[in-house]
C-alpha positions as a printed NumPy array, in Angstrom:
array([[ -0.023,   0.024,  -0.133],
       [  2.993,   2.373,   0.672],
       [  4.312,   1.671,  -2.841],
       [  1.169,   2.368,  -4.269],
       [  0.701,   5.773,  -2.613],
       [  4.346,   6.524,  -3.362],
       [  3.757,   5.775,  -7.122],
       [  0.586,   8.102,  -7.058],
       [  2.424,  10.783,  -5.432],
       [  5.46 ,  10.641,  -7.937],
       [  2.719,  10.473, -10.98 ],
       [  1.359,  13.733,  -9.599],
       [  4.627,  15.373,  -9.403],
       [  5.689,  14.412, -12.803],
       [  2.204,  15.869, -13.909],
       [  2.678,  19.018, -12.191],
       [  6.153,  19.65 , -13.648],
       [  5.527,  18.454, -17.076],
       [  4.744,  21.683, -18.469],
       [  8.28 ,  22.758, -17.411],
       [  9.853,  19.53 , -18.453],
       [  8.303,  19.087, -22.009],
       [  7.135,  22.553, -22.786],
       [  4.538,  22.526, -25.837],
       [  6.364,  23.338, -29.071],
       [  4.736,  23.861, -32.564],
       [  1.25 ,  24.972, -31.303],
       [  0.543,  28.246, -32.418],
       [ -0.434,  30.685, -29.792],
       [ -3.444,  33.318, -30.311],
       [ -1.845,  36.369, -29.196],
       [ -3.017,  39.733, -30.374],
       [ -2.035,  43.235, -29.826],
       [ -2.175,  44.621, -26.321],
       [ -5.201,  46.999, -25.594],
       [ -2.754,  50.225, -25.447],
       [ -1.178,  49.217, -28.958],
       [ -4.676,  48.789, -30.514],
       [ -5.901,  52.067, -29.081],
       [ -2.788,  53.789, -30.694],
       [ -3.431,  52.082, -34.027],
       [ -7.072,  53.183, -33.822],
       [ -6.279,  56.781, -32.886],
       [ -3.736,  56.779, -36.194],
       [ -6.44 ,  55.432, -38.326],
       [ -8.866,  58.223, -37.068],
       [ -6.582,  60.754, -37.488],
       [ -5.932,  59.783, -41.234],
       [ -2.634,  58.127, -40.544],
       [ -3.503,  54.629, -40.895],
       [  0.135,  53.788, -42.769],
       [  2.057,  55.081, -39.69 ],
       [  2.743,  52.082, -37.644],
       [  2.91 ,  52.152, -33.706],
       [  6.85 ,  51.473, -33.562],
       [  7.541,  54.418, -35.884],
       [  5.147,  56.709, -33.969],
       [  6.9  ,  55.844, -30.572],
       [ 10.357,  56.44 , -32.239],
       [  9.148,  59.574, -33.727],
       [  7.794,  60.675, -30.037],
       [ 10.892,  59.58 , -28.334],
       [ 13.353,  61.457, -30.797],
       [ 11.153,  64.878, -30.326],
       [ 11.592,  64.534, -26.641],
       [ 15.   ,  64.131, -26.81 ],
       [ 15.683,  66.989, -28.998],
       [ 13.245,  69.256, -27.205],
       [ 15.089,  68.325, -23.809],
       [ 18.551,  68.998, -25.475],
       [ 17.245,  72.275, -26.967],
       [ 15.674,  73.735, -23.76 ],
       [ 18.859,  72.617, -21.677],
       [ 20.98 ,  74.524, -24.178],
       [ 18.941,  77.489, -23.824],
       [ 17.822,  77.46 , -19.995],
       [ 20.39 ,  75.418, -18.158],
       [ 17.98 ,  73.766, -15.645],
       [ 17.829,  70.267, -15.367],
       [ 14.338,  69.831, -14.161],
       [ 12.881,  72.319, -16.689],
       [ 14.412,  70.463, -19.327],
       [ 13.237,  67.23 , -17.951],
       [  9.589,  68.67 , -17.975],
       [ 10.217,  69.661, -21.554],
       [ 10.988,  66.343, -22.527],
       [  7.966,  65.04 , -20.825],
       [  5.799,  67.572, -22.525],
       [  7.365,  66.703, -25.934],
       [  7.114,  62.813, -25.49 ],
       [  3.239,  63.151, -25.153],
       [  2.917,  66.289, -27.743],
       [  2.548,  63.773, -31.021],
       [  0.04 ,  61.705, -29.214],
       [ -1.916,  64.81 , -28.106],
       [ -1.523,  66.087, -31.527],
       [ -2.956,  62.864, -33.168],
       [ -6.028,  62.734, -30.597],
       [ -6.813,  66.218, -31.471],
       [ -6.581,  65.361, -35.238],
       [ -8.62 ,  62.172, -34.886],
       [-11.439,  64.176, -32.896],
       [-11.337,  66.972, -35.594],
       [-11.762,  64.49 , -38.423],
       [-14.575,  63.053, -36.35 ],
       [-16.404,  66.31 , -35.993],
       [-16.141,  66.821, -39.482],
       [-16.928,  63.397, -40.512],
       [-20.192,  63.679, -38.081],
       [-21.823,  66.164, -40.505],
       [-21.087,  63.85 , -43.779],
       [-22.249,  60.495, -42.315],
       [-26.117,  61.463, -43.153],
       [-25.141,  62.558, -46.671],
       [-23.496,  58.902, -46.812],
       [-26.814,  57.259, -45.81 ],
       [-28.766,  59.443, -48.357],
       [-26.463,  58.314, -51.049],
       [-26.878,  54.598, -49.895],
       [-30.642,  54.864, -49.837],
       [-30.549,  56.216, -53.562],
       [-28.604,  53.646, -54.611],
       [-30.588,  50.745, -53.048],
       [-33.847,  52.31 , -54.299],
       [-32.471,  52.46 , -57.713],
       [-32.085,  48.661, -57.812],
       [-28.495,  48.249, -57.402],
       [-27.18 ,  45.396, -55.48 ],
       [-25.69 ,  46.21 , -51.662],
       [-21.962,  45.691, -52.425],
       [-22.467,  48.078, -55.855],
       [-24.376,  50.577, -53.557],
       [-21.442,  50.634, -51.222],
       [-19.047,  51.036, -54.133],
       [-20.981,  54.082, -55.689],
       [-19.826,  55.9  , -52.577],
       [-16.175,  56.104, -53.831],
       [-17.331,  58.111, -56.791],
       [-20.737,  59.966, -55.438],
       [-20.139,  60.307, -51.975],
       [-18.884,  63.255, -49.731],
       [-15.346,  63.888, -50.781],
       [-14.037,  63.642, -47.035],
       [-15.115,  59.716, -47.348],
       [-14.119,  58.723, -50.811],
       [-10.742,  57.587, -50.271],
       [-11.631,  54.686, -47.999],
       [-14.527,  53.556, -50.233],
       [-12.166,  53.467, -53.169],
       [ -9.904,  51.324, -51.354],
       [-13.22 ,  49.071, -50.651],
       [-13.764,  49.2  , -54.176],
       [-10.755,  47.852, -55.169],
       [-10.619,  44.903, -52.759],
       [-14.059,  43.903, -53.351],
       [-13.454,  43.765, -57.298],
       [-10.524,  41.64 , -56.419],
       [-11.699,  39.215, -53.963],
       [-15.632,  39.441, -54.147],
       [-15.662,  38.975, -50.321],
       [-18.267,  41.389, -49.224],
       [-18.072,  40.584, -45.298],
       [-14.251,  40.668, -45.38 ],
       [-14.001,  44.221, -47.32 ],
       [-16.549,  45.473, -45.159],
       [-14.523,  44.66 , -41.957],
       [-11.444,  46.276, -43.457],
       [-13.407,  49.497, -44.32 ],
       [-14.572,  49.655, -40.949],
       [-10.904,  49.37 , -39.637],
       [ -9.834,  52.181, -42.187],
       [-12.624,  54.572, -41.036],
       [-12.088,  54.027, -37.47 ],
       [-15.395,  55.909, -36.601],
       [-18.257,  54.538, -34.495],
       [-20.938,  56.225, -36.788],
       [-19.444,  54.285, -39.894],
       [-19.512,  51.222, -37.579],
       [-23.32 ,  51.49 , -37.07 ],
       [-23.942,  52.139, -40.779],
       [-21.937,  49.27 , -42.069],
       [-23.145,  46.723, -39.384],
       [-26.582,  47.88 , -40.724],
       [-25.588,  46.834, -44.092],
       [-23.921,  43.54 , -42.772],
       [-26.888,  42.506, -41.324],
       [-29.201,  43.487, -44.211],
       [-26.78 ,  41.32 , -46.635],
       [-27.046,  38.339, -44.181],
       [-30.292,  38.033, -42.867],
       [-32.3  ,  39.946, -45.645],
       [-35.343,  41.97 , -45.399],
       [-37.227,  44.719, -47.531],
       [-36.966,  47.508, -44.548],
       [-33.253,  48.455, -45.51 ],
       [-34.242,  51.806, -46.635],
       [-36.528,  52.894, -43.953],
       [-33.907,  51.877, -41.434],
       [-31.426,  53.684, -43.256],
       [-33.566,  56.981, -43.264],
       [-34.207,  56.824, -39.667],
       [-30.584,  56.282, -39.032],
       [-29.884,  59.347, -41.317],
       [-32.508,  61.647, -39.202],
       [-31.209,  60.277, -35.962],
       [-27.445,  61.384, -37.064],
       [-28.535,  64.586, -38.101],
       [-30.203,  65.296, -34.665],
       [-27.235,  63.818, -32.88 ],
       [-24.592,  66.057, -34.745],
       [-26.744,  69.242, -34.043],
       [-26.836,  68.752, -30.511],
       [-23.259,  67.635, -30.154],
       [-22.247,  70.844, -32.073],
       [-24.361,  73.059, -29.634],
       [-23.014,  71.686, -26.614],
       [-19.157,  71.501, -27.697],
       [-19.541,  75.363, -28.714],
       [-20.933,  76.023, -25.333],
       [-18.325,  74.229, -23.672],
       [-15.298,  75.4  , -25.65 ],
       [-14.494,  78.123, -23.016],
       [-13.545,  75.297, -20.578],
       [-11.07 ,  73.541, -22.895],
       [ -9.492,  77.042, -23.732],
       [ -9.489,  78.165, -20.026],
       [ -7.627,  74.749, -19.202],
       [ -4.972,  75.198, -21.764],
       [ -4.416,  78.783, -20.638],
       [ -4.213,  77.562, -16.969],
       [ -1.638,  75.169, -17.648],
       [  0.59 ,  77.064, -20.133],
       [  0.858,  80.336, -18.169],
       [  2.666,  79.08 , -15.198],
       [  5.162,  77.468, -17.424],
       [  5.632,  80.605, -19.554],
       [  6.493,  82.421, -16.552],
       [  8.864,  79.893, -15.12 ],
       [ 10.631,  79.486, -18.692],
       [ 11.14 ,  83.675, -18.561],
       [ 12.494,  83.413, -14.668],
       [ 14.863,  80.573, -15.59 ],
       [ 16.601,  82.939, -18.229],
       [ 18.121,  84.598, -15.272],
       [ 21.207,  83.082, -13.8  ],
       [ 20.41 ,  83.323, -10.076],
       [ 16.867,  81.872, -10.875],
       [ 18.547,  78.957, -12.938],
       [ 21.065,  78.324, -10.033],
       [ 18.057,  78.315,  -7.648],
       [ 15.962,  75.862,  -9.822],
       [ 19.331,  73.592, -10.175],
       [ 19.096,  72.617,  -6.401],
       [ 17.395,  69.429,  -5.225],
       [ 14.463,  71.902,  -3.802],
       [ 14.099,  73.589,  -6.993],
       [ 13.944,  70.312,  -9.117],
       [ 11.341,  69.03 ,  -6.777],
       [  9.209,  72.15 ,  -7.347],
       [  9.474,  71.928, -10.91 ],
       [  8.48 ,  68.395, -11.087],
       [  5.772,  68.665,  -8.635],
       [  4.328,  71.361, -10.738],
       [  4.45 ,  69.146, -13.743],
       [  2.564,  66.705, -11.855],
       [ -0.082,  69.042, -10.76 ],
       [ -0.31 ,  70.684, -13.712],
       [ -0.989,  67.368, -15.723],
       [ -3.574,  66.366, -13.204],
       [ -5.457,  69.654, -13.198],
       [ -5.399,  69.757, -16.921],
       [ -6.83 ,  66.172, -17.143],
       [ -9.54 ,  67.172, -14.376],
       [-10.643,  70.067, -16.644],
       [-10.51 ,  68.175, -20.014],
       [-12.568,  65.433, -18.015],
       [-15.256,  67.932, -16.541],
       [-15.546,  70.173, -20.089],
       [-15.347,  67.222, -22.749],
       [-18.516,  65.511, -23.818],
       [-18.194,  61.558, -23.668],
       [-16.787,  60.245, -27.07 ],
       [-19.131,  57.322, -28.598],
       [-17.352,  53.975, -28.175],
       [-16.736,  51.552, -31.008],
       [-18.963,  48.69 , -30.176],
       [-19.027,  47.012, -33.356],
       [-15.242,  46.072, -34.007]])
């Protein structure tokens, strides 16, 4: 009986250690990009930079940060201020990409109802659903024609409507476009005669939503401008003070460095709080 329990214990220990002793080989693992990488890739697509890869964007940000740090330290010999400028320059490309993406989404928010109207006209004229989407590459709003041209080229070469529709969603990177394209996908797969009615209702809803968002954003723009001014003003004063030798010597001490870095942390937190209070929540992409 003792031998039995000993053999059983040995088998158990062997099974526990088997992944380390005989690691699995030749089995592909389903790995995907991390949420941060996926977010950066989505922002680049929304900003109209789909060909820029995430490593390239990170490398450019680092180079810009090093260049700004060196330049500020050469002009104002304060190490803490140069580090703060480098941190600002490091996040500046990301801020610019996010602002460009939001600006493009605001501009596209106005044209999506027109896109839906073109789709309704094409469907009512008797064209097939893929051909109706293809017509947007030639008759749709100019701001959206380029992604639909790529859809046309892919669909002509492959004929796979579902796959081309998914790639079109990735190129557009817009939640409104996701709703429109998923409506077309459902109509293609399930069928039905109410597609034109659904698209008309969607166009009316999009126009109302765009009007309300534009009015609210116009009223809350002063909050955003106040946040930017409130963050930039102290740092401009600090930059002017640091040009004096006695002020530069004071800020080069340990206490001065802690003061500058503490001000940087407070500025970032205050700016993020102001932005959070003054910005309308963005619509998320649920159909991805």
